[in-house]
Every structure is written in structure tokens, then in C-alpha cells.
PDB file of C-alpha atoms in Angstrom:
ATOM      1  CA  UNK X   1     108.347 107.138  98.695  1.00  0.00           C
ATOM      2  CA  UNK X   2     104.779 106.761  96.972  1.00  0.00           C
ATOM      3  CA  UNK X   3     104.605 103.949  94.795  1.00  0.00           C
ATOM      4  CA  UNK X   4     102.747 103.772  91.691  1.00  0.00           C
ATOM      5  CA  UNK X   5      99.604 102.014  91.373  1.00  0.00           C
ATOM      6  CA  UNK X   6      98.145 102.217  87.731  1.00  0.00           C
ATOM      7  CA  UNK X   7      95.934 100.751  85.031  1.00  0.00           C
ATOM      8  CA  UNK X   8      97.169  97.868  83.517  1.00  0.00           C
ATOM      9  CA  UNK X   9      98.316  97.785  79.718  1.00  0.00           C
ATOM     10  CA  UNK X  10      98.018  94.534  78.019  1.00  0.00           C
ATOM     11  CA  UNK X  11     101.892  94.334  78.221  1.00  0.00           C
ATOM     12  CA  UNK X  12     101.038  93.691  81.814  1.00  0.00           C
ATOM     13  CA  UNK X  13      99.109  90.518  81.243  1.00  0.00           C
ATOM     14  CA  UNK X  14     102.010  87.748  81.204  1.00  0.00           C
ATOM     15  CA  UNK X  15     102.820  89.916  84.682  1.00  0.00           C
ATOM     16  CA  UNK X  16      99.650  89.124  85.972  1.00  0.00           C
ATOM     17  CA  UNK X  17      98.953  85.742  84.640  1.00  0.00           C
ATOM     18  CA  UNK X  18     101.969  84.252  86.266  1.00  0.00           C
ATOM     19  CA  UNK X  19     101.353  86.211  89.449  1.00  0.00           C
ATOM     20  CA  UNK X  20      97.655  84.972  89.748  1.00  0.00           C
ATOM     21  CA  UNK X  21      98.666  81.049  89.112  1.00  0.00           C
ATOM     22  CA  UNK X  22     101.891  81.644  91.723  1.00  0.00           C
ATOM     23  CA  UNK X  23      99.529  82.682  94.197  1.00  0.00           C
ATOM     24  CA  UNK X  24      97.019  79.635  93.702  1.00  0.00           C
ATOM     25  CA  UNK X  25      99.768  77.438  93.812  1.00  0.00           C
ATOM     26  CA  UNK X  26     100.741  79.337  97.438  1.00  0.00           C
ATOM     27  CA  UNK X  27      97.118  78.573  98.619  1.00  0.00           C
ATOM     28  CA  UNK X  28      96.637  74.919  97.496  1.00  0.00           C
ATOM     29  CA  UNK X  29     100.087  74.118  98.760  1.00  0.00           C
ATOM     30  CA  UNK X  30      98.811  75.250 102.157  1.00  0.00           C
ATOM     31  CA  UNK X  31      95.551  73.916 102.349  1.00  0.00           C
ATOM     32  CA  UNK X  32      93.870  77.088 101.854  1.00  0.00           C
ATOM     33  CA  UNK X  33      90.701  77.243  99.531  1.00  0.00           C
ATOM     34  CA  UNK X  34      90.531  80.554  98.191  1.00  0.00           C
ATOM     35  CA  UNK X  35      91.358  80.113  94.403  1.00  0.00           C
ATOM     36  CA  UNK X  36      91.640  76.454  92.860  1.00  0.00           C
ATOM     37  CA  UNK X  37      94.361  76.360  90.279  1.00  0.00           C
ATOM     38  CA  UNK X  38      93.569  76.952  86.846  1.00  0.00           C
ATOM     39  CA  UNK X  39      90.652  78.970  88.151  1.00  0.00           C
ATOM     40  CA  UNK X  40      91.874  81.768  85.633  1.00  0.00           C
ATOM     41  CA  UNK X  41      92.961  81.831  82.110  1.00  0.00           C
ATOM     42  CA  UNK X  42      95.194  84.308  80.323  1.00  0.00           C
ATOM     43  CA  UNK X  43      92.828  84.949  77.995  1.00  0.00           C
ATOM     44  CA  UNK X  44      90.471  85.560  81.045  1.00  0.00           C
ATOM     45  CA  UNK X  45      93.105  88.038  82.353  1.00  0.00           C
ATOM     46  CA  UNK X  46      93.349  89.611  79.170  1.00  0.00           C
ATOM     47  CA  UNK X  47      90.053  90.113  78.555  1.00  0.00           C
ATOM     48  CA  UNK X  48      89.477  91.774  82.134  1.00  0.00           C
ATOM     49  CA  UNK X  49      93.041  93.997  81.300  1.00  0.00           C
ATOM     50  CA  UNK X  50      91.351  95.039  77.710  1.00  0.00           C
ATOM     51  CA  UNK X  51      88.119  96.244  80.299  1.00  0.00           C
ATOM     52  CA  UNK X  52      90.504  98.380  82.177  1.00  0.00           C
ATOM     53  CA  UNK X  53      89.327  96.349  85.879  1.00  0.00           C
ATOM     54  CA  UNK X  54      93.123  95.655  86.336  1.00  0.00           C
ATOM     55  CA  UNK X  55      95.137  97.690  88.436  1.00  0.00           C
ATOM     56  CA  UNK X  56      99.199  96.446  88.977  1.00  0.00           C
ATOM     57  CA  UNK X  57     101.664  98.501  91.242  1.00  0.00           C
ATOM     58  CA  UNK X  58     104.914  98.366  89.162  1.00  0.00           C
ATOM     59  CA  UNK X  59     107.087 101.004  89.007  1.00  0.00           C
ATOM     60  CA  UNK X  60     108.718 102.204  86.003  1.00  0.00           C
ATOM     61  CA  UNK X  61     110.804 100.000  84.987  1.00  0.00           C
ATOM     62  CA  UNK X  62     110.414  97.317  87.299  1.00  0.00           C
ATOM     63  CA  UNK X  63     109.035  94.068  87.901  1.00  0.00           C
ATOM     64  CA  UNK X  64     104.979  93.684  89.012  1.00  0.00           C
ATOM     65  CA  UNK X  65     104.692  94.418  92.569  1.00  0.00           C
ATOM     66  CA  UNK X  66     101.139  93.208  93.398  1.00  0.00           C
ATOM     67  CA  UNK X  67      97.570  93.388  90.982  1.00  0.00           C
ATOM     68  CA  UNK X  68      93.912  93.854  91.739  1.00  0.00           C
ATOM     69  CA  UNK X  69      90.844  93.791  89.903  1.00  0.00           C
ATOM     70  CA  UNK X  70      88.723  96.890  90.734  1.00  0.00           C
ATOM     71  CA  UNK X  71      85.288  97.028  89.399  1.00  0.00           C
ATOM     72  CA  UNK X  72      82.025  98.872  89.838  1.00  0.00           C
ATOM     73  CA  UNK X  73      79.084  95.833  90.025  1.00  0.00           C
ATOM     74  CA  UNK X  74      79.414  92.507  91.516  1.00  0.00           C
ATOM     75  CA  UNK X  75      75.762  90.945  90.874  1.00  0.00           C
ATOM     76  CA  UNK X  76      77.539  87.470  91.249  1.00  0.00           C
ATOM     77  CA  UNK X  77      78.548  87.944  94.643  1.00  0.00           C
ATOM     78  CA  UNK X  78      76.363  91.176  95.561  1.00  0.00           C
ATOM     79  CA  UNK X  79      72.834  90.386  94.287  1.00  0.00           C
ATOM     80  CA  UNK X  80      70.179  92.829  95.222  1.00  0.00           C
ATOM     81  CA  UNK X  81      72.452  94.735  97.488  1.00  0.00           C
ATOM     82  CA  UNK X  82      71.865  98.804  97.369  1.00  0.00           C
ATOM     83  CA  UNK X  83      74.347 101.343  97.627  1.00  0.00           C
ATOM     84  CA  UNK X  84      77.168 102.937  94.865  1.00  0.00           C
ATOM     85  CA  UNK X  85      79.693 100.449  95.247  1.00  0.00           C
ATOM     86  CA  UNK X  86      83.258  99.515  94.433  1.00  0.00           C
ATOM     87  CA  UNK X  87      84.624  96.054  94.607  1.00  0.00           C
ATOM     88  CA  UNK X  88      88.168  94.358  94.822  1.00  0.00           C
ATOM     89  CA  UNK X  89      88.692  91.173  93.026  1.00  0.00           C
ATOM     90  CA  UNK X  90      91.895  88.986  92.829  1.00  0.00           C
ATOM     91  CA  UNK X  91      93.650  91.281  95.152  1.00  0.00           C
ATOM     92  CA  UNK X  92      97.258  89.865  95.243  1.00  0.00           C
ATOM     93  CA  UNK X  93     101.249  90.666  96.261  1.00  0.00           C
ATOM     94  CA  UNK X  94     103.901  89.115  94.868  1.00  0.00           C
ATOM     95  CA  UNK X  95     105.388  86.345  97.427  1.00  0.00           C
ATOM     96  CA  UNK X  96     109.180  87.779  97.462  1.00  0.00           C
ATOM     97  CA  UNK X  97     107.296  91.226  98.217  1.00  0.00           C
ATOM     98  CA  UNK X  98     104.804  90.524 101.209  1.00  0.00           C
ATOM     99  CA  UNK X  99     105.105  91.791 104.376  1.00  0.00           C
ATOM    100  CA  UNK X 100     106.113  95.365 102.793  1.00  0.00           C
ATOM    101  CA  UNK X 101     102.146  96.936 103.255  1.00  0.00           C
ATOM    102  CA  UNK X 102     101.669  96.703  99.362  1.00  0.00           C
ATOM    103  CA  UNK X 103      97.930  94.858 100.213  1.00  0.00           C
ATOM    104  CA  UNK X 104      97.376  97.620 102.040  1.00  0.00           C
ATOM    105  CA  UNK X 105      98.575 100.611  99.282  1.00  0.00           C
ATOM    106  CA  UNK X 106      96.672  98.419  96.532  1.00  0.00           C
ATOM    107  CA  UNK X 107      93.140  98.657  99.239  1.00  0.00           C
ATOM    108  CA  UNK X 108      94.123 102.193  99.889  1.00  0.00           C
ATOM    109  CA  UNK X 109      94.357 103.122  95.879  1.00  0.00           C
ATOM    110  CA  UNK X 110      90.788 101.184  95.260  1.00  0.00           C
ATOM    111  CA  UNK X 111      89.327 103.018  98.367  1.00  0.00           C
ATOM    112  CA  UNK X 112      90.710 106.258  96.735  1.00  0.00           C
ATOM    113  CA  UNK X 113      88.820 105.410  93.247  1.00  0.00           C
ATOM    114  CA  UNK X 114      85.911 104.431  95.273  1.00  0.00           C
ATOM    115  CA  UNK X 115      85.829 107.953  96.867  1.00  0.00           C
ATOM    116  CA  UNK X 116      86.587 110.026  93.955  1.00  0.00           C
ATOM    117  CA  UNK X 117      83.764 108.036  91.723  1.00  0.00           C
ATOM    118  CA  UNK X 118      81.518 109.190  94.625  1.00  0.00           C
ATOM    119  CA  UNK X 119      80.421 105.084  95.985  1.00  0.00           C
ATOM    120  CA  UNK X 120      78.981 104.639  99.299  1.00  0.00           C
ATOM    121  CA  UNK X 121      80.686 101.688 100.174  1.00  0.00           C
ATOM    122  CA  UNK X 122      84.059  99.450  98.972  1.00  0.00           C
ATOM    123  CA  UNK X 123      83.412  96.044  98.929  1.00  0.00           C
ATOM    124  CA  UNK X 124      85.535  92.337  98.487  1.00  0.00           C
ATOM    125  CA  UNK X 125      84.926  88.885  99.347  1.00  0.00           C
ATOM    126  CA  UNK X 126      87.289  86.034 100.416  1.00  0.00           C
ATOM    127  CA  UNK X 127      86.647  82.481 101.251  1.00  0.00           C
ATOM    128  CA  UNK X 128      84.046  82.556 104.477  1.00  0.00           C
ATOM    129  CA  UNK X 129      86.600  79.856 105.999  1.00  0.00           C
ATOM    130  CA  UNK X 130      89.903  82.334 105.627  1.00  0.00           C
ATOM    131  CA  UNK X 131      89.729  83.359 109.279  1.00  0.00           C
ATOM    132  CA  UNK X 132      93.563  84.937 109.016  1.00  0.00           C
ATOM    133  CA  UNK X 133      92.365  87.125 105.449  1.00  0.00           C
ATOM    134  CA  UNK X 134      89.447  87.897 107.017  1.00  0.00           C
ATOM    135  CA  UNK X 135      91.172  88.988 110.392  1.00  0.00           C
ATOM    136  CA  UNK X 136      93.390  91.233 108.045  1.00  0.00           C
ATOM    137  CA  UNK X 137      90.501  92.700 106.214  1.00  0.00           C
ATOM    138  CA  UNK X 138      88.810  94.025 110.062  1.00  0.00           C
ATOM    139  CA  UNK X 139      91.848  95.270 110.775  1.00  0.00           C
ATOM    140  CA  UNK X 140      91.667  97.483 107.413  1.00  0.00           C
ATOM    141  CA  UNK X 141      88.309  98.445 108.583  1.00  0.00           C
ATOM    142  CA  UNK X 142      86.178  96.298 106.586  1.00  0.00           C
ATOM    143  CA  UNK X 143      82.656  94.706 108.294  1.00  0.00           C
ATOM    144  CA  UNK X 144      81.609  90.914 107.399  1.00  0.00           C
ATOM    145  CA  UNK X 145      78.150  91.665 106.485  1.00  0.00           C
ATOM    146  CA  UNK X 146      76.960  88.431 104.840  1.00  0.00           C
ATOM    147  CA  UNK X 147      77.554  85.275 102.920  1.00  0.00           C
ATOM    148  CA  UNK X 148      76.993  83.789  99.722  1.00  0.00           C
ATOM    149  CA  UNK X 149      77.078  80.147  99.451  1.00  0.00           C
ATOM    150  CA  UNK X 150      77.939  78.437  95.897  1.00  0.00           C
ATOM    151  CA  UNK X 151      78.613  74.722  95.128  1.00  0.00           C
ATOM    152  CA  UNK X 152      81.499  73.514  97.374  1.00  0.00           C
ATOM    153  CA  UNK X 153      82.246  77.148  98.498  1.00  0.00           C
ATOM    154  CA  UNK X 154      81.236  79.876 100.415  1.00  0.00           C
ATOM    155  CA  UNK X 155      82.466  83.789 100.649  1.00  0.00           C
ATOM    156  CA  UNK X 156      82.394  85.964 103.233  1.00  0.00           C
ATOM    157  CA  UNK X 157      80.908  89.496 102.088  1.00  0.00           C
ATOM    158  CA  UNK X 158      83.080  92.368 103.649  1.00  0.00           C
ATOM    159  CA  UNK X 159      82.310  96.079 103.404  1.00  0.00           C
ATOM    160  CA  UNK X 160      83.826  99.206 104.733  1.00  0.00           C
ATOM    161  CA  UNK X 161      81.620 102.151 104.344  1.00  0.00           C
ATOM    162  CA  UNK X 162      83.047 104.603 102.594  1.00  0.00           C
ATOM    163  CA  UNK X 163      83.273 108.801 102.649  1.00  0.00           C
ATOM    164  CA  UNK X 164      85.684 111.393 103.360  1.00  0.00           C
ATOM    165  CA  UNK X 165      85.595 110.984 107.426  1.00  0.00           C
ATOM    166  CA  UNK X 166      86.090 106.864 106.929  1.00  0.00           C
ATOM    167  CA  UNK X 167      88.976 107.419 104.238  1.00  0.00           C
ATOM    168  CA  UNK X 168      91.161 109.225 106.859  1.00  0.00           C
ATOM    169  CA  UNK X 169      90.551 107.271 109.707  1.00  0.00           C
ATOM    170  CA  UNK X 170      91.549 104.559 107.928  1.00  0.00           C
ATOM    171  CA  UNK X 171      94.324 105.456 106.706  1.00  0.00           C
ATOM    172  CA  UNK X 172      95.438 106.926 110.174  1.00  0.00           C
ATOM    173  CA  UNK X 173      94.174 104.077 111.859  1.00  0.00           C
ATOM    174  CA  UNK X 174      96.252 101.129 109.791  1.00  0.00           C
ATOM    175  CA  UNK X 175      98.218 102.449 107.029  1.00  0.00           C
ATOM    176  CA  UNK X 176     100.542 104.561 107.745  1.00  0.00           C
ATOM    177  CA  UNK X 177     103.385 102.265 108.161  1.00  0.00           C
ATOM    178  CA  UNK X 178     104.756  99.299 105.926  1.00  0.00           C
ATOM    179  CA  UNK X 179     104.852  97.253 109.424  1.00  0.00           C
ATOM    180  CA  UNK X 180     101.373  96.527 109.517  1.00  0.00           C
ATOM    181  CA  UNK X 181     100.197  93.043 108.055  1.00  0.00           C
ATOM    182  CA  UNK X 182      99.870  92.667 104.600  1.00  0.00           C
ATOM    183  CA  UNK X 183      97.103  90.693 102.606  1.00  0.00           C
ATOM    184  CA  UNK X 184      99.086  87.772 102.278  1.00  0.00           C
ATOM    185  CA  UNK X 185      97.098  86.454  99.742  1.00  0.00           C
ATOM    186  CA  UNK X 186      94.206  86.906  97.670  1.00  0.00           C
ATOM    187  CA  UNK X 187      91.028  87.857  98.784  1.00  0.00           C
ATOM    188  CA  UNK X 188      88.769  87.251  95.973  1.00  0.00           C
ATOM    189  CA  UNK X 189      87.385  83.171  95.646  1.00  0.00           C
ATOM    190  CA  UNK X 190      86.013  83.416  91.716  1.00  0.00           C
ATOM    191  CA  UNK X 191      86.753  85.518  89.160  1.00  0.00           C
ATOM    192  CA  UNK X 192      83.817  87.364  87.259  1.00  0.00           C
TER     193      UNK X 192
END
């Protein structure tokens, strides 16, 4: 069955909104620093919905399955780094639905835009400390290639290069099956 991953409407926000604050409450409540709560508003959210970077896998009918943020320059996080890029913010899966592959079908649908808009390389972040996201992430495929270091936080910059040779052996290599590990939360630290 191929699930639907698709541009978000605005009638997605609320979706989203509560989503994004379920999964910083997820993180805090295990000691994880990836996204402080309250890090996001819903006017924030709609803002980024109304600039068509959301991206929710919902089928018709049904409730929000998981959400990213897909967009095309990251100078906050990716100063002064070369190369057509796209980049994965505030990747996340609903709690009740983890452990189905849905990280995984979100990071294959943003590697698919990535490929058809031609970018050389697909590109996210998580907190440098998130050894078990960033375990997940290698497993995808993705490289930690660097670091950038803010006030009280640090990410760890990962990058899979991207063309049509990469795109199938990753999806041979680690997605064919809803088994495989899930990003079990989100990988992006700050919002842009």
C-alpha cells in the first residue's frame, strides 16, 4: 500500500501544531534535548504551511500520520556550504504510529523531491548529543559531516549525497520493509 505524502493545506496546521508540541513534550520528558517546548508557535507553523515547506502524510480522510519541513536553503545551519541542496526540518511521526517505517517514507519522499529538483545532496541536522537519531540517520545512509555550535546547543550536520545510483541503493539497502527503525523523533533542533 503506498501512502500519501503531500503538501500541507492550512487546514493541516492545528494537525501539525499539536503534533510538533506532543513530540517536545516526548523529548523533554526523556531527557532528550532536541526541541525545548514552546520552541514553535502556531503562527510559526502557519506561516511555514502558507510557504508550502510542510509536507504531512495523512491519508484521505484520516488523521496526520507524521510532518516534515522540506526546504531548499538552510544558511542558519549550512553557512557557506556548496552544493544544490535539500534539507529536512522538524521531521516527526506521530507517537501511536512509530515503529511502522513512516520516518523512513517521509526521508524517502524528501529524497525523491531532492532528486527530481535536480540537488546534489539531502541534508538535516539533529542535536550533536542524539547518538540513537543519529545512529538511525547512518543507517538511512546519511554522513555526519560537521557541527554547528549555538548558545547551549550544538547540531550534528548529516548529509547523504544524492543522485539516481544513491536513491536506489538506499532504498534497497533500508527501506523496503516497515520493520526497519523508525525516526523516533525529530531530527531538526531549531526551527527557521
Amino acid at each position: 500500500m503506498s501512502l500519501p505524502v503531500r503538501l500541507a493545506t492550512e487546514a493541516d496546521v492545528g494537525a501539525i501544531f499539536s503534533m510538533r508540541r506532543a513530540r517536545e513534550v516526548w523529548l523533554a520528558t526523556r531527557g532528550i534535548r532536541q526541541w525545548p517546548i514552546g520552541m514553535v508557535s502556531i503562527d510559526h507553523v502557519t506561516t511555514q504551511v502558507r510557504g508550502e515547506q510542510w509536507w504531512v502524510l495523512a491519508p484521505p480522510a484520516a488523521e496526520l500520520l507524521a510532518a516534515m519541513r522540506v526546504i531548499w536553503s538552510d544558511e542558519e545551519f549550512w553557512t557557506d556550504t556548496p552544493g544544490k541542496a535539500v534539507y529536512v526540518h522538524g521531521l516527526m511521526v506521530g507517537s501511536e504510529h512509530s515503529r511502522r517505517g513512516l520516518g523512513r517514507v517521509m526521508l524517502d519522499a524528501a529524497r525523491g523531491m531532492g532528486l527530481d529538483a535536480g540537488a546534489e545532496y539531502f541534508r538535516l541536522d539533529c542535536s550533536a548529543d542524539n547518538e540513537t537519531l543519529k545512529a538511525i540517520y547512518r543507517g538511512y545512509g546519511f554522513t555526519e559531516v560537521g557541527r554547528k555550535d549555538f548558545s547551549g546547543f550544538s547540531a550534528a550536520l548529516m548529509e547523504l549525497p544524492l543522485s539516481p545510483r544513491t536513491a536506489r541503493a538506499t532504498t534497497s539497502g533500508c527501506c523496503s520493509t516497515a520493520q526497519g527503525p523508525d525516526v523516533p523523533h525529530p531530527p531538526s533542533a531549531v526551527e527557521g
